[in-house]
Amino acid sequence: NAGVTQTPKFQVLKTGQSMTLQCAQDMNHEYMSWYRQDPGMGLRLIHYSVGAGITDQGEVPNGYNVSRSTTEDFPLRLLSAAPSQTSVYFCASSLRPRETQYFGPGTRLLVL
Amino acid sequence: ILNVEQSPQSLHVQEGDSTNFTCSFPSSNFYALHWYRWETAKSPKALFVMTLNGDEKKKGRISATLNTKEGYSYLYIKGSQPEDSATYLCASFITGTASKLTFGTGTRLQVTL
């Protein structure tokens, strides 16, 4: 099993550009989520999904969109990048939201 | 307590010292408490998931306890080693919170020789 994979590992964007961060898991997990990590703020939940076709907002959803067309994939879209979105983004999955979360390796995003 | 809080924010100990950290969480509608170990430049890895009041879990030199009535969990590291240096995160899952974990900001542990 590859576990949770994320691409790209690192990305530089200009303000206003859009991009999609990819996340995939091969563990047949129903629950997937996106977090951002900022200094002194721990992990903050952006969006999550409890299964294919179902998504919901987390703590900091503004400026991000998600979709879940398959169990395996949960892409995160930045619609119009802003410097405030400079962060490290982690995708995680689990069988159920209350169970152990498996994290991907992270995507480091720099918005200029 | 409305949020998940961890203390101390950071800790610096010498090799061989034993140490412990605290995680405080809302006790109402509690379902599960998670601990994760997060090394620099890597992703968080699960240590424990605990659900029952009085639960104790152990993995090598690391152990954790849970008090769901008063809303706290302790993580203990016995005989700290430099490889224990990491940020330790806790997260709570509460029923009725729309299926999401709430993370604390972590305790950063540095162990020196």
GROMACS .gro file of C-alpha atoms in nm:
model
  225
    1ASN     CA    1   0.000   0.000   0.000
    2ALA     CA    2   0.122   0.349  -0.083
    3GLY     CA    3  -0.094   0.494   0.197
    4VAL     CA    4  -0.180   0.862   0.148
    5THR     CA    5   0.000   1.037  -0.135
    6GLN     CA    6   0.008   1.408  -0.212
    7THR     CA    7   0.131   1.599  -0.515
    8PRO     CA    8   0.307   1.825  -0.570
    9LYS     CA    9   0.558   1.832  -0.282
   10PHE     CA   10   0.633   2.198  -0.335
   11GLN     CA   11   0.470   2.473  -0.540
   12VAL     CA   12   0.523   2.844  -0.597
   13LEU     CA   13   0.227   3.048  -0.719
   14LYS     CA   14   0.169   3.410  -0.802
   15THR     CA   15  -0.120   3.594  -0.640
   16GLY     CA   16  -0.439   3.526  -0.833
   17GLN     CA   17  -0.329   3.198  -0.989
   18SER     CA   18  -0.532   2.884  -0.932
   19MET     CA   19  -0.411   2.533  -0.872
   20THR     CA   20  -0.519   2.193  -0.744
   21LEU     CA   21  -0.342   1.999  -0.471
   22GLN     CA   22  -0.387   1.628  -0.525
   23CYS     CA   23  -0.451   1.371  -0.252
   24ALA     CA   24  -0.508   0.999  -0.299
   25GLN     CA   25  -0.530   0.699  -0.067
   26ASP     CA   26  -0.538   0.327  -0.140
   27MET     CA   27  -0.669   0.204   0.196
   28ASN     CA   28  -1.040   0.225   0.105
   29HIS     CA   29  -1.091   0.490   0.373
   30GLU     CA   30  -1.424   0.667   0.373
   31TYR     CA   31  -1.308   0.975   0.562
   32MET     CA   32  -1.063   1.223   0.410
   33SER     CA   33  -0.964   1.570   0.519
   34TRP     CA   34  -0.739   1.863   0.437
   35TYR     CA   35  -0.543   2.061   0.697
   36ARG     CA   36  -0.312   2.354   0.680
   37GLN     CA   37  -0.020   2.399   0.916
   38ASP     CA   38   0.090   2.748   1.012
   39PRO     CA   39   0.349   2.843   1.276
   40GLY     CA   40   0.199   2.852   1.624
   41MET     CA   41  -0.142   2.737   1.503
   42GLY     CA   42  -0.112   2.362   1.481
   43LEU     CA   43  -0.331   2.186   1.224
   44ARG     CA   44  -0.645   2.364   1.109
   45LEU     CA   45  -0.914   2.179   0.919
   46ILE     CA   46  -1.001   2.323   0.577
   47HIS     CA   47  -1.252   2.073   0.432
   48TYR     CA   48  -1.343   1.713   0.493
   49SER     CA   49  -1.542   1.432   0.335
   50VAL     CA   50  -1.719   1.135   0.496
   51GLY     CA   51  -1.753   0.950   0.166
   52ALA     CA   52  -1.771   0.985  -0.211
   53GLY     CA   53  -2.003   1.268  -0.309
   54ILE     CA   54  -2.013   1.420   0.042
   55THR     CA   55  -1.800   1.714   0.152
   56ASP     CA   56  -1.823   1.973   0.426
   57GLN     CA   57  -1.640   2.279   0.551
   58GLY     CA   58  -1.392   2.280   0.833
   59GLU     CA   59  -1.253   2.566   1.037
   60VAL     CA   60  -1.085   2.766   0.755
   61PRO     CA   61  -1.264   2.690   0.424
   62ASN     CA   62  -1.256   3.032   0.256
   63GLY     CA   63  -1.061   3.039  -0.069
   64TYR     CA   64  -1.064   2.660  -0.111
   65ASN     CA   65  -1.292   2.415  -0.289
   66VAL     CA   66  -1.304   2.036  -0.271
   67SER     CA   67  -1.485   1.753  -0.441
   68ARG     CA   68  -1.496   1.377  -0.379
   69SER     CA   69  -1.599   1.191  -0.692
   70THR     CA   70  -1.424   0.868  -0.587
   71THR     CA   71  -1.335   0.707  -0.255
   72GLU     CA   72  -0.965   0.730  -0.339
   73ASP     CA   73  -0.921   1.094  -0.440
   74PHE     CA   74  -0.983   1.422  -0.258
   75PRO     CA   75  -0.834   1.719  -0.446
   76LEU     CA   76  -0.812   2.065  -0.291
   77ARG     CA   77  -0.853   2.362  -0.527
   78LEU     CA   78  -0.723   2.710  -0.465
   79LEU     CA   79  -0.944   2.936  -0.672
   80SER     CA   80  -0.737   3.256  -0.666
   81ALA     CA   81  -0.422   3.220  -0.459
   82ALA     CA   82  -0.340   3.482  -0.195
   83PRO     CA   83  -0.020   3.527   0.011
   84SER     CA   84  -0.224   3.429   0.322
   85GLN     CA   85  -0.253   3.081   0.172
   86THR     CA   86   0.121   3.026   0.199
   87SER     CA   87   0.135   2.721   0.421
   88VAL     CA   88   0.203   2.350   0.441
   89TYR     CA   89  -0.100   2.145   0.345
   90PHE     CA   90  -0.164   1.795   0.476
   91CYS     CA   91  -0.421   1.548   0.353
   92ALA     CA   92  -0.535   1.273   0.590
   93SER     CA   93  -0.763   0.971   0.571
   94SER     CA   94  -0.921   0.720   0.807
   95LEU     CA   95  -1.187   0.452   0.809
   96ARG     CA   96  -1.408   0.677   1.020
   97PRO     CA   97  -1.348   1.032   1.149
   98ARG     CA   98  -1.306   0.917   1.508
   99GLU     CA   99  -1.034   0.666   1.420
  100THR     CA  100  -0.660   0.697   1.356
  101GLN     CA  101  -0.579   0.951   1.088
  102TYR     CA  102  -0.313   0.863   0.828
  103PHE     CA  103  -0.141   1.171   0.695
  104GLY     CA  104   0.018   1.232   0.358
  105PRO     CA  105   0.369   1.379   0.329
  106GLY     CA  106   0.243   1.734   0.282
  107THR     CA  107   0.256   2.000   0.011
  108ARG     CA  108   0.452   2.317   0.079
  109LEU     CA  109   0.288   2.612  -0.098
  110LEU     CA  110   0.437   2.957  -0.141
  111VAL     CA  111   0.219   3.235  -0.282
  112LEU     CA  112   0.405   3.546  -0.394
  113ILE     CA  113  -1.293   2.426   2.804
  114LEU     CA  114  -1.420   2.490   2.451
  115ASN     CA  115  -1.110   2.402   2.253
  116VAL     CA  116  -0.831   2.149   2.272
  117GLU     CA  117  -0.541   2.296   2.466
  118GLN     CA  118  -0.194   2.157   2.517
  119SER     CA  119   0.071   2.250   2.768
  120PRO     CA  120   0.348   2.331   2.780
  121GLN     CA  121   0.399   2.481   2.434
  122SER     CA  122   0.758   2.364   2.433
  123LEU     CA  123   0.988   2.164   2.652
  124HIS     CA  124   1.361   2.113   2.656
  125VAL     CA  125   1.494   1.812   2.852
  126GLN     CA  126   1.818   1.621   2.880
  127GLU     CA  127   1.867   1.265   2.762
  128GLY     CA  128   1.744   1.024   3.027
  129ASP     CA  129   1.490   1.265   3.182
  130SER     CA  130   1.129   1.156   3.206
  131THR     CA  131   0.869   1.408   3.103
  132ASN     CA  132   0.498   1.455   3.055
  133PHE     CA  133   0.259   1.686   2.872
  134THR     CA  134  -0.107   1.771   2.913
  135CYS     CA  135  -0.395   1.782   2.671
  136SER     CA  136  -0.723   1.942   2.787
  137PHE     CA  137  -1.042   1.899   2.589
  138PRO     CA  138  -1.418   1.955   2.623
  139SER     CA  139  -1.555   1.673   2.835
  140SER     CA  140  -1.916   1.691   2.717
  141ASN     CA  141  -2.011   1.464   2.426
  142PHE     CA  142  -1.660   1.319   2.426
  143TYR     CA  143  -1.594   1.021   2.200
  144ALA     CA  144  -1.219   0.978   2.138
  145LEU     CA  145  -0.881   1.135   2.214
  146HIS     CA  146  -0.588   1.096   1.975
  147TRP     CA  147  -0.214   1.150   2.025
  148TYR     CA  148   0.021   1.200   1.729
  149ARG     CA  149   0.397   1.236   1.702
  150TRP     CA  150   0.516   1.488   1.445
  151GLU     CA  151   0.883   1.505   1.351
  152THR     CA  152   1.018   1.809   1.171
  153ALA     CA  153   0.975   1.794   0.791
  154LYS     CA  154   0.762   1.480   0.818
  155SER     CA  155   0.390   1.413   0.863
  156PRO     CA  156   0.210   1.334   1.190
  157LYS     CA  157   0.205   0.968   1.290
  158ALA     CA  158  -0.050   0.819   1.528
  159LEU     CA  159   0.059   0.712   1.875
  160PHE     CA  160  -0.265   0.633   2.053
  161VAL     CA  161  -0.642   0.656   2.020
  162MET     CA  162  -0.827   0.634   2.351
  163THR     CA  163  -1.198   0.632   2.418
  164LEU     CA  164  -1.269   0.505   2.772
  165ASN     CA  165  -1.237   0.698   3.096
  166GLY     CA  166  -0.934   0.566   3.285
  167ASP     CA  167  -0.782   0.420   2.969
  168GLU     CA  168  -0.406   0.379   2.969
  169LYS     CA  169  -0.202   0.296   2.661
  170LYS     CA  170   0.168   0.223   2.622
  171LYS     CA  171   0.410   0.197   2.331
  172GLY     CA  172   0.768   0.137   2.440
  173ARG     CA  173   0.875   0.427   2.662
  174ILE     CA  174   0.569   0.636   2.577
  175SER     CA  175   0.239   0.602   2.761
  176ALA     CA  176  -0.084   0.800   2.787
  177THR     CA  177  -0.376   0.823   3.027
  178LEU     CA  178  -0.726   0.956   2.979
  179ASN     CA  179  -0.975   1.125   3.212
  180THR     CA  180  -1.294   1.192   3.018
  181LYS     CA  181  -1.491   1.324   3.316
  182GLU     CA  182  -1.257   1.616   3.375
  183GLY     CA  183  -1.139   1.644   3.014
  184TYR     CA  184  -0.767   1.579   3.018
  185SER     CA  185  -0.505   1.336   2.896
  186TYR     CA  186  -0.140   1.302   2.990
  187LEU     CA  187   0.139   1.178   2.766
  188TYR     CA  188   0.446   1.043   2.945
  189ILE     CA  189   0.790   0.973   2.804
  190LYS     CA  190   1.022   0.771   3.025
  191GLY     CA  191   1.398   0.811   2.982
  192SER     CA  192   1.383   1.061   2.694
  193GLN     CA  193   1.615   1.004   2.399
  194PRO     CA  194   1.721   1.252   2.127
  195GLU     CA  195   1.504   1.060   1.878
  196ASP     CA  196   1.199   1.152   2.090
  197SER     CA  197   1.245   1.514   1.980
  198ALA     CA  198   0.924   1.604   1.796
  199THR     CA  199   0.598   1.791   1.835
  200TYR     CA  200   0.330   1.590   2.012
  201LEU     CA  201  -0.025   1.668   1.904
  202CYS     CA  202  -0.348   1.569   2.066
  203ALA     CA  203  -0.691   1.582   1.903
  204SER     CA  204  -1.039   1.516   2.033
  205PHE     CA  205  -1.346   1.382   1.860
  206ILE     CA  206  -1.676   1.489   2.005
  207THR     CA  207  -2.009   1.346   1.900
  208GLY     CA  208  -2.234   1.596   1.731
  209THR     CA  209  -1.944   1.805   1.595
  210ALA     CA  210  -2.008   1.714   1.234
  211SER     CA  211  -1.751   1.435   1.210
  212LYS     CA  212  -1.428   1.620   1.264
  213LEU     CA  213  -1.126   1.603   1.489
  214THR     CA  214  -1.013   1.917   1.666
  215PHE     CA  215  -0.637   1.942   1.714
  216GLY     CA  216  -0.442   2.122   1.981
  217THR     CA  217  -0.141   2.332   1.884
  218GLY     CA  218   0.105   2.074   2.013
  219THR     CA  219   0.390   2.045   2.260
  220ARG     CA  220   0.734   2.072   2.102
  221LEU     CA  221   0.986   1.849   2.279
  222GLN     CA  222   1.360   1.883   2.236
  223VAL     CA  223   1.587   1.623   2.395
  224THR     CA  224   1.956   1.700   2.413
  225LEU     CA  225   2.257   1.487   2.508
   0.00000   0.00000   0.00000
